[in-house]
Coordinates of C-alpha atoms in Angstrom, one line a residue:
M1 CA 69.3 -26.4 -4.4
R2 CA 67.6 -23.2 -5.4
H3 CA 65.3 -25.2 -7.7
D4 CA 64.2 -27.5 -4.8
F5 CA 63.5 -24.4 -2.7
W6 CA 61.0 -22.9 -5.2
W7 CA 59.2 -26.2 -5.5
F8 CA 58.8 -26.3 -1.7
L9 CA 57.4 -22.8 -1.6
C10 CA 54.8 -23.7 -4.3
F11 CA 53.9 -26.8 -2.3
L12 CA 53.3 -24.7 0.8
Q13 CA 51.1 -22.3 -1.2
W14 CA 49.1 -25.2 -2.6
L15 CA 48.5 -26.5 0.9
Q16 CA 47.3 -23.1 2.1
V17 CA 44.8 -22.9 -0.7
N18 CA 43.7 -26.4 -1.3
G19 CA 44.8 -28.4 1.7
D20 CA 42.8 -29.6 4.7
T21 CA 42.1 -26.7 7.1
G22 CA 41.9 -29.0 10.0
C23 CA 38.4 -27.8 10.9
D24 CA 36.3 -29.7 8.3
K25 CA 34.0 -32.4 9.6
I26 CA 31.8 -35.0 8.0
Y27 CA 28.7 -36.7 9.5
T28 CA 27.6 -39.9 7.7
E29 CA 24.1 -41.2 7.4
N30 CA 24.8 -43.5 10.4
D31 CA 25.2 -40.4 12.6
S32 CA 21.7 -39.9 14.0
S33 CA 22.6 -36.5 15.5
G34 CA 25.4 -34.2 16.1
S35 CA 26.3 -30.7 17.3
G36 CA 29.3 -28.4 17.6
K37 CA 30.6 -25.0 16.4
F38 CA 32.8 -23.7 13.7
E39 CA 36.5 -22.9 14.3
C40 CA 37.7 -19.4 13.3
H41 CA 40.0 -20.3 10.5
T42 CA 41.2 -17.9 7.8
N43 CA 40.7 -20.4 5.0
G44 CA 37.2 -21.3 6.2
C45 CA 35.6 -24.4 7.7
R46 CA 33.1 -26.9 6.3
I47 CA 30.5 -29.2 7.9
K48 CA 29.1 -32.0 5.8
I49 CA 26.0 -33.9 6.8
D50 CA 25.3 -36.8 4.5
A51 CA 21.7 -37.6 3.4
S52 CA 19.6 -40.5 4.6
P53 CA 17.3 -42.4 2.3
V54 CA 14.7 -43.0 5.1
K55 CA 14.9 -39.9 7.4
P56 CA 14.9 -36.2 6.8
I57 CA 17.5 -34.0 8.6
Y58 CA 16.5 -31.2 10.9
L59 CA 19.2 -28.6 11.2
N60 CA 19.5 -25.7 13.7
L61 CA 22.0 -22.8 13.4
Y62 CA 22.8 -20.4 16.2
K63 CA 24.9 -17.3 17.0
H64 CA 26.1 -16.5 13.5
N65 CA 26.4 -12.8 12.7
E66 CA 28.3 -13.2 9.4
R67 CA 27.3 -14.9 6.2
L68 CA 27.1 -18.6 6.3
N69 CA 26.7 -20.5 3.0
I70 CA 24.2 -23.3 3.3
Y71 CA 24.1 -25.9 0.5
V72 CA 21.7 -28.7 0.1
T73 CA 23.1 -31.9 -1.5
S74 CA 20.8 -34.3 -3.3
V75 CA 21.7 -37.9 -3.8
A76 CA 18.8 -38.5 -6.2
R77 CA 19.7 -35.6 -8.5
N78 CA 23.5 -35.9 -7.9
Q79 CA 23.8 -32.1 -7.3
T80 CA 24.5 -29.5 -4.7
V81 CA 22.3 -26.4 -4.5
L82 CA 23.3 -23.2 -2.7
L83 CA 20.4 -21.6 -0.8
K84 CA 21.4 -18.1 -1.6
K85 CA 18.7 -16.2 0.2
L86 CA 19.0 -18.4 3.3
S87 CA 22.8 -18.2 3.4
E88 CA 22.6 -14.4 4.0
E89 CA 20.4 -14.9 7.1
T90 CA 22.3 -14.1 10.3
S91 CA 19.6 -14.9 12.9
D92 CA 19.0 -18.3 14.5
R93 CA 17.3 -20.5 11.9
S94 CA 16.0 -24.0 11.4
Y95 CA 16.1 -26.0 8.2
L96 CA 14.6 -29.3 7.1
S97 CA 15.8 -31.5 4.3
G98 CA 13.9 -34.1 2.4
L99 CA 14.8 -37.8 2.0
N100 CA 18.1 -38.3 0.2
E101 CA 19.0 -34.7 0.8
G102 CA 21.9 -33.6 3.0
F103 CA 23.6 -30.3 4.1
L104 CA 27.0 -28.7 3.4
L105 CA 27.8 -25.7 5.6
E106 CA 30.6 -23.4 4.8
W107 CA 31.9 -20.5 6.9
K108 CA 34.7 -18.2 6.1
P109 CA 34.9 -15.4 8.6
E110 CA 35.9 -11.9 7.6
N111 CA 37.6 -11.4 11.0
C112 CA 38.9 -14.3 13.0
N113 CA 38.6 -12.2 16.2
T114 CA 34.9 -12.2 15.9
S115 CA 32.8 -13.4 18.8
G116 CA 30.0 -14.6 16.6
V117 CA 31.2 -18.1 15.9
P118 CA 28.3 -20.1 14.5
E119 CA 27.0 -23.2 16.3
Y120 CA 25.0 -26.1 14.8
R121 CA 22.9 -29.0 15.9
F122 CA 21.2 -31.6 13.7
G123 CA 19.2 -34.8 14.0
H124 CA 17.5 -37.3 11.7
D125 CA 14.0 -36.3 12.6
T126 CA 11.1 -38.5 11.6
L127 CA 8.6 -36.2 13.3
A128 CA 9.6 -33.0 11.3
C129 CA 7.4 -34.0 8.4
S130 CA 4.6 -35.5 10.4
C131 CA 1.3 -33.7 10.7
N132 CA -1.0 -35.8 12.8
D133 CA -4.7 -35.1 12.7
K134 CA -5.5 -32.3 15.1
N135 CA -8.7 -31.4 16.8
I136 CA -8.5 -27.8 18.2
E137 CA -11.1 -25.9 20.2
L138 CA -10.8 -22.1 20.5
S139 CA -12.4 -19.8 23.0
R140 CA -14.1 -16.5 22.2
H141 CA -11.0 -14.4 21.5
E142 CA -8.3 -17.1 21.2
K143 CA -5.9 -17.3 18.3
I144 CA -4.0 -20.3 16.9
E145 CA -1.3 -20.5 14.3
L146 CA -0.8 -23.4 11.9
Q147 CA 1.8 -24.0 9.3
S148 CA 2.8 -26.6 6.8
P149 CA 5.3 -29.3 7.7
G150 CA 8.8 -28.3 6.7
F151 CA 7.9 -24.6 6.8
P152 CA 9.4 -22.3 5.6
N153 CA 12.1 -23.8 3.4
F154 CA 11.7 -27.5 2.6
Q155 CA 8.8 -29.4 1.1
C156 CA 7.9 -32.6 2.9
P157 CA 7.0 -35.3 0.3
S158 CA 3.7 -37.1 0.4
A159 CA 2.4 -35.0 3.3
Q160 CA -1.2 -35.7 4.4
C161 CA -2.4 -33.2 7.1
E162 CA -5.9 -32.6 8.4
Y163 CA -6.9 -30.1 11.1
H164 CA -10.3 -29.6 12.7
V165 CA -10.9 -26.3 14.5
S166 CA -14.1 -25.7 16.5
F167 CA -15.2 -22.9 18.8
S168 CA -16.5 -23.0 22.4
K169 CA -20.0 -21.7 22.9
S170 CA -20.4 -18.3 24.6
N171 CA -23.4 -16.5 26.0
T172 CA -23.6 -13.3 24.1
S173 CA -26.5 -11.0 23.2
S174 CA -28.3 -11.1 19.9
A175 CA -26.6 -7.9 18.9
I176 CA -23.2 -9.7 18.8
L177 CA -22.2 -12.0 15.9
Q178 CA -19.7 -14.8 16.3
R179 CA -17.1 -14.8 13.5
A180 CA -13.8 -16.4 12.7
L181 CA -11.0 -14.5 11.0
I182 CA -8.6 -16.6 8.9
T183 CA -5.4 -14.9 7.9
I184 CA -3.1 -16.7 5.5
D185 CA 0.3 -16.3 3.9
A186 CA 1.2 -18.8 1.3
K187 CA 3.1 -19.6 -2.0
S188 CA 1.6 -22.1 -4.4
R189 CA 3.3 -25.0 -6.1
D190 CA 2.0 -27.6 -8.6
G191 CA 0.7 -30.6 -6.8
V192 CA 0.3 -28.9 -3.4
N193 CA -3.2 -28.3 -2.1
L194 CA -4.7 -26.5 0.9
R195 CA -8.5 -26.9 1.3
L196 CA -10.5 -24.6 3.6
A197 CA -14.1 -25.6 4.5
S198 CA -16.5 -23.9 6.9
G199 CA -20.2 -23.7 6.5
S200 CA -20.9 -22.2 3.1
L201 CA -17.2 -21.7 2.5
D202 CA -15.3 -24.4 0.6
V203 CA -12.1 -23.1 -1.0
G204 CA -9.4 -25.2 -2.7
M205 CA -6.3 -23.1 -2.4
N206 CA -3.7 -24.3 -5.0
S207 CA -1.7 -23.1 -8.0
N208 CA -4.8 -22.6 -10.0
M209 CA -6.2 -20.1 -7.5
F210 CA -3.1 -18.0 -6.6
K211 CA 0.6 -17.7 -6.9
T212 CA 1.4 -15.7 -3.8
I213 CA -1.2 -14.8 -1.3
S214 CA -1.3 -12.7 1.9
T215 CA -4.9 -11.9 2.9
S216 CA -7.8 -12.8 5.2
L217 CA -11.1 -14.5 5.0
L218 CA -14.1 -14.1 7.4
V219 CA -16.3 -17.0 8.1
E220 CA -19.0 -17.9 10.6
Q221 CA -18.0 -19.8 13.7
N222 CA -18.7 -23.2 12.4
E223 CA -16.2 -25.9 12.5
I224 CA -13.2 -25.2 10.2
K225 CA -11.6 -28.0 8.3
L226 CA -8.1 -27.7 6.8
V227 CA -6.6 -30.4 4.6
Y228 CA -3.0 -30.1 3.3
T229 CA -1.4 -32.5 0.8
T230 CA 1.9 -32.6 -1.1
P231 CA 3.1 -34.7 -4.0
K232 CA 5.8 -37.4 -3.8
Q233 CA 8.4 -35.3 -5.6
L234 CA 11.0 -33.6 -3.4
H235 CA 11.4 -29.9 -3.4
I236 CA 13.8 -27.3 -1.9
G237 CA 12.5 -23.8 -1.3
Q238 CA 9.6 -21.8 0.0
D239 CA 7.0 -22.7 -2.7
G240 CA 4.1 -24.7 -1.6
H241 CA 4.1 -23.6 2.1
F242 CA 1.5 -21.8 4.1
K243 CA 1.3 -20.1 7.5
L244 CA -2.3 -19.6 8.8
T245 CA -3.9 -18.1 11.9
I246 CA -7.5 -18.5 13.0
E247 CA -8.9 -16.0 15.5
G248 CA -12.3 -16.0 17.2
L249 CA -14.1 -12.6 16.9
E250 CA -17.2 -11.0 18.3
I251 CA -18.6 -8.3 16.0
E252 CA -21.6 -6.0 16.5
N253 CA -24.5 -6.5 14.1
D254 CA -24.1 -3.3 12.2
C255 CA -20.3 -3.8 11.9
D256 CA -20.6 -6.8 9.7
C257 CA -20.7 -6.6 5.9
S258 CA -19.8 -10.1 4.8
L259 CA -22.8 -11.7 3.1
F260 CA -22.2 -15.4 3.6
N261 CA -25.2 -16.5 1.6
V262 CA -24.5 -14.2 -1.4
K263 CA -20.7 -14.3 -1.5
H264 CA -20.1 -14.9 -5.2
Y265 CA -21.2 -12.6 -8.0
N266 CA -21.5 -14.0 -11.5
S267 CA -22.4 -10.7 -13.3
D268 CA -21.6 -7.0 -13.2
S269 CA -22.5 -5.6 -9.9
S270 CA -21.5 -3.1 -7.2
R271 CA -21.6 -2.7 -3.4
I272 CA -22.1 0.4 -1.3
V273 CA -21.3 -0.1 2.4
T274 CA -21.6 2.4 5.2
I275 CA -19.2 1.8 8.2
P276 CA -20.5 3.4 11.4
S277 CA -18.1 5.4 13.4
H278 CA -18.3 3.1 16.5
C279 CA -17.1 0.0 14.5
E280 CA -13.6 -0.7 15.8
K281 CA -13.5 -4.0 13.8
M282 CA -15.1 -4.5 10.4
Y283 CA -14.5 -7.0 7.7
C284 CA -16.0 -7.3 4.2
D285 CA -15.5 -10.4 2.1
W286 CA -16.9 -10.8 -1.4
A287 CA -15.9 -12.7 -4.5
M288 CA -16.4 -12.4 -8.3
A289 CA -17.0 -15.9 -9.6
K290 CA -14.9 -17.2 -12.5
N291 CA -16.7 -17.5 -15.8
S292 CA -16.4 -20.0 -18.7
A293 CA -16.1 -17.2 -21.3
N294 CA -13.0 -15.9 -19.5
N295 CA -14.3 -12.4 -19.7
K296 CA -12.1 -9.4 -18.7
R297 CA -13.4 -7.1 -15.9
E298 CA -12.6 -3.7 -14.6
I299 CA -12.8 -3.1 -10.8
T300 CA -13.1 0.4 -9.3
I301 CA -12.8 1.1 -5.5
S302 CA -13.5 4.2 -3.5
L303 CA -13.3 4.8 0.2
E304 CA -14.6 8.0 1.8
N305 CA -13.1 9.0 5.2
G306 CA -10.8 6.0 5.2
H307 CA -8.5 5.3 8.2
L308 CA -4.8 5.0 7.8
K309 CA -4.8 1.3 9.0
D310 CA -7.6 0.3 6.6
E311 CA -6.7 -2.4 4.1
F312 CA -8.3 -3.5 0.9
H313 CA -7.1 -6.8 -0.8
I314 CA -7.8 -8.0 -4.3
W315 CA -6.4 -11.3 -5.4
N316 CA -6.8 -14.3 -7.8
N317 CA -4.5 -16.7 -9.5
V318 CA -2.4 -14.0 -11.2
L319 CA -2.4 -11.0 -8.9
M320 CA -2.3 -10.0 -5.2
E321 CA -3.0 -6.3 -4.6
K322 CA -3.1 -4.5 -1.3
Y323 CA -4.3 -0.9 -0.8
S324 CA -4.0 1.1 2.4
G325 CA -6.5 3.7 3.6
Y326 CA -4.0 6.4 2.5
Q327 CA -3.8 5.0 -1.0
L328 CA -7.6 4.9 -1.2
Q329 CA -8.0 8.6 -0.5
Q330 CA -8.5 8.7 -4.3
P331 CA -10.3 6.0 -6.3
R332 CA -8.3 2.9 -7.5
K333 CA -8.9 0.9 -10.6
L334 CA -7.5 -2.3 -12.1
F335 CA -8.1 -4.9 -14.8
I336 CA -8.9 -8.5 -14.2
T337 CA -7.5 -10.1 -17.4
D338 CA -8.0 -13.7 -16.5
G339 CA -11.4 -15.0 -15.6
S340 CA -10.4 -18.6 -15.0
S341 CA -10.4 -18.3 -11.2
D342 CA -12.5 -16.5 -8.6
T343 CA -11.4 -12.9 -7.7
H344 CA -11.6 -12.2 -4.0
L345 CA -12.1 -8.7 -2.5
F346 CA -11.5 -8.3 1.2
F347 CA -11.7 -5.1 3.4
R348 CA -10.6 -4.9 7.0
R349 CA -10.7 -2.1 9.6
S350 CA -9.2 -2.2 13.1
S351 CA -9.7 1.3 14.5
V352 CA -12.4 3.7 15.6
G353 CA -12.9 6.9 13.6
P354 CA -15.3 8.9 11.4
K355 CA -18.1 7.2 9.5
S356 CA -16.8 5.8 6.2
V357 CA -18.4 4.7 2.9
I358 CA -17.0 1.9 0.7
R359 CA -18.0 1.8 -3.0
V360 CA -16.9 -1.1 -5.1
S361 CA -18.0 -1.9 -8.7
W362 CA -17.0 -4.4 -11.3
K363 CA -18.0 -4.6 -14.9
T364 CA -17.2 -6.6 -18.0
V365 CA -15.0 -4.8 -20.5
H366 CA -14.2 -5.7 -24.1
G367 CA -10.5 -5.1 -23.8
T368 CA -7.7 -3.9 -21.5
G369 CA -5.5 -2.3 -24.2
C370 CA -4.5 1.3 -24.7
P371 CA -6.5 3.5 -27.1
T372 CA -4.5 5.0 -29.9
A373 CA -6.3 8.4 -29.5
S374 CA -9.2 9.5 -27.4
N375 CA -10.7 12.6 -25.8
V376 CA -11.9 12.8 -22.2
D377 CA -13.8 15.7 -20.6
L378 CA -12.9 16.1 -17.0
S379 CA -14.9 17.4 -14.0
T380 CA -14.1 18.2 -10.4
V381 CA -14.6 14.5 -9.7
P382 CA -11.3 12.5 -10.1
Q383 CA -11.2 10.0 -13.0
V384 CA -8.8 7.1 -13.1
F385 CA -6.5 6.2 -16.0
I386 CA -4.4 3.0 -16.1
S387 CA -2.0 1.2 -18.4
P388 CA -3.0 -1.9 -20.5
R389 CA -3.6 -4.9 -18.2
Y390 CA -2.7 -2.9 -15.0
P391 CA -1.5 -4.1 -12.5
L392 CA -0.1 -6.9 -14.6
N393 CA 2.7 -6.2 -17.0
Y394 CA 1.6 -4.3 -20.1
D395 CA 2.0 -6.0 -23.5
F396 CA 1.6 -2.9 -25.6
Y397 CA 3.6 -1.7 -28.6
G398 CA 3.5 1.8 -30.1
N399 CA 1.9 5.1 -29.0
C400 CA -1.4 5.7 -27.4
S401 CA -2.6 9.3 -26.8
L402 CA -5.2 11.0 -24.6
L403 CA -6.4 14.6 -24.7
L404 CA -7.8 15.7 -21.3
T405 CA -10.1 18.8 -21.4
A406 CA -11.4 20.7 -18.4
P407 CA -14.2 23.3 -18.4
E408 CA -13.5 27.0 -18.9
N409 CA -11.7 28.8 -16.1
H410 CA -10.2 25.5 -14.9
Y411 CA -6.9 23.8 -15.0
I412 CA -6.0 20.0 -14.8
N413 CA -4.5 18.3 -11.7
I414 CA -2.8 14.9 -12.2
N415 CA -2.0 12.6 -9.2
L416 CA 0.3 9.8 -10.3
N417 CA -0.1 7.0 -7.8
D418 CA 1.9 4.2 -9.4
F419 CA 4.4 4.2 -12.2
E420 CA 6.8 1.6 -13.4
V421 CA 7.9 1.2 -17.1
E422 CA 10.9 -0.1 -18.8
N423 CA 13.6 2.5 -18.2
I424 CA 14.5 4.7 -21.2
H425 CA 12.7 2.6 -23.8
D426 CA 9.2 3.2 -22.5
H427 CA 7.9 6.5 -21.3
L428 CA 4.8 8.5 -20.3
S429 CA 4.7 12.2 -21.3
F430 CA 2.4 15.1 -20.3
Y431 CA 2.1 18.2 -22.4
D432 CA 0.6 21.6 -21.5
G433 CA -1.8 21.9 -24.4
N434 CA -3.8 19.9 -27.0
S435 CA -0.9 18.1 -28.7
S436 CA 2.7 16.8 -28.4
S437 CA 3.8 20.1 -29.9
S438 CA 2.8 21.9 -26.7
S439 CA 5.2 22.6 -23.9
L440 CA 6.4 19.5 -22.2
I441 CA 5.5 19.3 -18.5
E442 CA 6.9 15.9 -17.5
H443 CA 8.6 13.0 -19.4
L444 CA 8.6 9.9 -17.1
T445 CA 10.5 6.6 -17.5
G446 CA 11.7 4.0 -15.1
K447 CA 10.0 3.9 -11.7
K448 CA 8.3 6.8 -9.9
S449 CA 5.6 7.3 -7.3
N450 CA 3.3 9.9 -5.8
L451 CA 3.8 12.7 -8.3
T452 CA 1.5 15.7 -8.8
I453 CA 1.4 17.4 -12.3
F454 CA -0.5 20.6 -13.2
S455 CA -1.5 22.3 -16.5
T456 CA -1.7 26.0 -16.9
G457 CA -4.7 25.9 -19.2
K458 CA -7.8 23.7 -19.6
M459 CA -6.1 21.1 -21.8
M460 CA -3.4 18.5 -21.3
F461 CA -2.1 16.0 -23.9
V462 CA -0.9 12.6 -22.5
N463 CA 1.2 10.1 -24.5
F464 CA 2.3 6.6 -23.6
F465 CA 5.0 4.8 -25.7
S466 CA 6.2 1.2 -25.4
D467 CA 8.6 -0.6 -27.7
G468 CA 6.8 -3.9 -26.9
F469 CA 9.6 -5.5 -25.0
H470 CA 10.0 -6.1 -21.2
G471 CA 6.6 -4.8 -20.1
R472 CA 6.4 -3.6 -16.5
R473 CA 3.5 -2.9 -14.0
G474 CA 2.6 0.3 -15.9
Y475 CA 0.9 3.4 -14.5
H476 CA -2.1 4.5 -12.5
Y477 CA -3.1 8.1 -12.1
T478 CA -6.2 10.2 -11.4
A479 CA -7.1 13.4 -13.3
M480 CA -9.5 16.1 -12.3
A481 CA -10.5 19.7 -13.2
V482 CA -9.6 22.4 -10.7
R483 CA -11.2 25.9 -10.8
K484 CA -8.6 28.7 -11.3
P485 CA -8.2 31.2 -8.4
I486 CA -10.0 34.6 -8.6
T487 CA -7.6 37.6 -9.2
I488 CA -8.1 41.4 -9.0
N489 CA -7.7 41.6 -12.8
D490 CA -10.5 39.1 -13.1
L491 CA -12.8 41.4 -11.1
D492 CA -11.7 44.6 -12.8
N493 CA -11.8 43.4 -16.4
S494 CA -14.9 41.3 -16.3
N495 CA -18.6 42.2 -16.4
N496 CA -21.0 40.6 -14.0
S497 CA -21.8 37.9 -16.6
A498 CA -18.2 37.0 -17.0
V499 CA -17.6 36.5 -13.3
S500 CA -20.8 34.7 -12.6
S501 CA -19.3 31.2 -12.9
L502 CA -16.5 31.7 -10.3
P503 CA -16.9 30.0 -6.9
F504 CA -16.3 31.5 -3.5
N505 CA -13.7 28.8 -2.6
D506 CA -11.5 29.9 -5.5
I507 CA -8.7 27.4 -5.0
M508 CA -10.4 24.1 -5.5
T509 CA -14.1 22.9 -5.6
E510 CA -14.5 20.3 -2.9
T511 CA -16.4 17.1 -3.4
V512 CA -19.1 15.9 -1.0
I513 CA -20.6 12.5 -0.6
D514 CA -23.9 11.8 1.0
P515 CA -23.1 10.7 4.5
D516 CA -26.3 8.8 4.9
V517 CA -25.7 6.4 2.0
Q518 CA -26.8 2.8 2.9
L519 CA -26.0 -0.6 1.6
D520 CA -27.7 -1.1 -1.7
S521 CA -27.5 -4.5 -3.3
N522 CA -29.6 -3.3 -6.3
Y523 CA -27.2 -0.5 -7.2
S524 CA -26.3 -1.8 -10.7
S525 CA -25.7 1.4 -12.7
F526 CA -22.8 2.5 -10.5
N527 CA -19.6 3.6 -12.3
G528 CA -16.3 5.3 -11.6
T529 CA -17.6 8.8 -12.2
D530 CA -20.4 8.4 -9.7
F531 CA -18.3 8.1 -6.6
M532 CA -18.8 11.7 -5.4
H533 CA -21.2 14.6 -5.9
S534 CA -19.8 18.0 -6.6
L535 CA -20.7 21.0 -4.4
E536 CA -22.7 23.6 -6.3
P537 CA -20.6 26.7 -6.9
V538 CA -21.6 30.0 -5.3
Q539 CA -22.5 32.6 -8.0
G540 CA -19.9 35.2 -8.8
H541 CA -22.2 38.3 -8.6
V542 CA -22.9 37.5 -5.0
I543 CA -19.1 37.8 -4.3
L544 CA -19.0 41.1 -6.2
H545 CA -21.9 42.6 -4.3
F546 CA -20.3 41.5 -1.0
I547 CA -17.0 43.2 -1.9
C548 CA -18.7 46.4 -2.9
S549 CA -20.7 46.4 0.3
V550 CA -17.5 46.1 2.3
F551 CA -15.9 49.1 0.5
I552 CA -19.0 51.3 1.1
L553 CA -19.1 50.4 4.8
V554 CA -15.4 51.2 5.2
A555 CA -15.8 54.5 3.5
I556 CA -18.8 55.5 5.7
A557 CA -16.8 54.6 8.8
L558 CA -13.8 56.7 7.7
I559 CA -16.0 59.8 6.9
A560 CA -17.7 59.5 10.3
I561 CA -14.4 59.3 12.1
F562 CA -13.0 62.3 10.2
G563 CA -16.1 64.4 10.8
A564 CA -16.1 63.7 14.5
A565 CA -12.5 64.8 14.8
L566 CA -13.2 68.2 13.0
F567 CA -16.3 68.9 15.2
K568 CA -14.4 68.2 18.4
K569 CA -11.6 70.6 17.3
K570 CA -14.1 73.5 16.5
I571 CA -15.7 73.3 20.0
A572 CA -12.3 73.3 21.6
D573 CA -11.4 76.6 19.8
T574 CA -14.5 78.5 20.9
N575 CA -14.0 77.7 24.6
V576 CA -10.5 79.2 25.0
T577 CA -10.3 81.6 28.1
T578 CA -7.6 84.2 29.0
S579 CA -6.1 84.2 32.4
F580 CA -5.3 87.5 34.1
V581 CA -3.0 86.1 36.7
N582 CA 0.2 88.1 37.0
E583 CA -1.0 90.5 34.3
M584 CA -0.9 94.3 34.3
V585 CA -3.8 96.5 32.6
R586 CA -3.4 100.2 32.0
F587 CA -6.4 102.7 31.5
H588 CA -5.8 106.3 30.1
N589 CA -8.2 109.3 30.9
D590 CA -8.1 111.8 28.0
D591 CA -9.9 114.5 29.9
T592 CA -7.5 114.7 32.8
G593 CA -4.5 113.3 31.0
S594 CA -3.9 110.8 33.8
T595 CA -3.1 107.0 33.5
V596 CA -4.3 104.3 35.9
T597 CA -2.5 101.0 36.2
I598 CA -4.2 97.8 37.6
E599 CA -2.1 94.8 38.5
N600 CA -3.6 91.3 39.1
N601 CA -1.4 89.3 41.5
A602 CA -3.8 86.6 42.3

């Protein structure tokens, strides 16, 4: 009897773990649609929607505030795939499967008293993957959003989409230019193509051009044609999709810097662009053309008087970089290690503020490696130093060293903008002197950002080590010489000749850029060290003369005040009078022996 009892308990336990919960539901391919909500069961509930060989499934989920696992079942591949990223979403979402792909939904609540019981609705939707040809006309400031069918999670097979966007004519003055801003977010995939064509622009956006892109293009208001195609193979995930907006713009003549007839540059070049203070919107759009020799290039960017909302984008088939106005307060530099695709540079401004100057240069370099040893003389103009292949992962093994030297009476200021190396194994070290035997200032590994490092003297030794495994993004920092402050000892212990090189602003020599610089397409000798012109220092003997003059004037003033006080006191002493009120005076006559007394009672 006791033996049978234990078997019964084991059977109950098996039912609790593996048995039917009573809330599972299966929809077959013959069910064209369905809806419902999960039951709050401690062992969880499952909803299965079988695949159809001829129709995709469009699924909507609502009101779930806890994790809901979403699986995609594939009849063709005989497998079930968990969409891990999507299963953690708790907002209302829509999902689209491909042909021969179904869904399996699984919900196991943490608390069965919860009010957020998920609801679902699905249908076999033949329109979900359709993209009929569309003709769209936009007005002056109108915006439209387009996205790929199946966006954002499922790839529609054999999609053929074509869109035509035109712009209504408007009566504007000759000082206003009609432009169209195309903003795109996309992830590439082999076989998926998006083609943009408008006037002189004809760009095929595919896996050969980019991997992940989030940027903008500026075009003239001609008709814009978009063609989107996908292969026959089915695909689950976000690769291959795009979301795109097109907005009509009106821009003042002097607020336009996109040269549509000279958009591609095949050789080393540079651009200098002045942005007037009244320009609320301004967009610059250039491209460095790919080259058959697959040459490597170095790009340097500088922005004077940048606004916080300014953006600068650089992208090609292997990188996508974005810099804000704050990041461009100091120059930025990066390597283009793959010349097999065009490299696009895009600047955008959306606020009114001080006049700004953009400087961009690109030049061919022989390599993007790390020198084993080199010496660099610094000035008060920041110089940029980056790791091999930055911002792509470095592939360097060993040590590379750099000795930074500032002029006399200067120290070195390092601003580390970006730093990511393999933790522990790779490191970047800064020493307060001319070798690694000097005092260690910083030893950096892992990931850091926005650090400032100072030397005490005019030299700093920098060493980067990598073990050759697991390269990361690397480092980007600027270095500049800063004049040391003037001290009393400097004035007391120095002759005029020794002090003559010290500036009046003794903390840091400021840099000044010509505010009237104009766009110069012939500026070919521009390099990273020419971004700013240093202010000439005020000679030290002028300061010494000024201080001495102050001392002399103060001394004269003190003597004058002291003398005036003494003179006033002397005059006061000579004018003292005696009062005879209530006084008694006696006179004695010797001849008669008599005494006369006079009393003053006035």
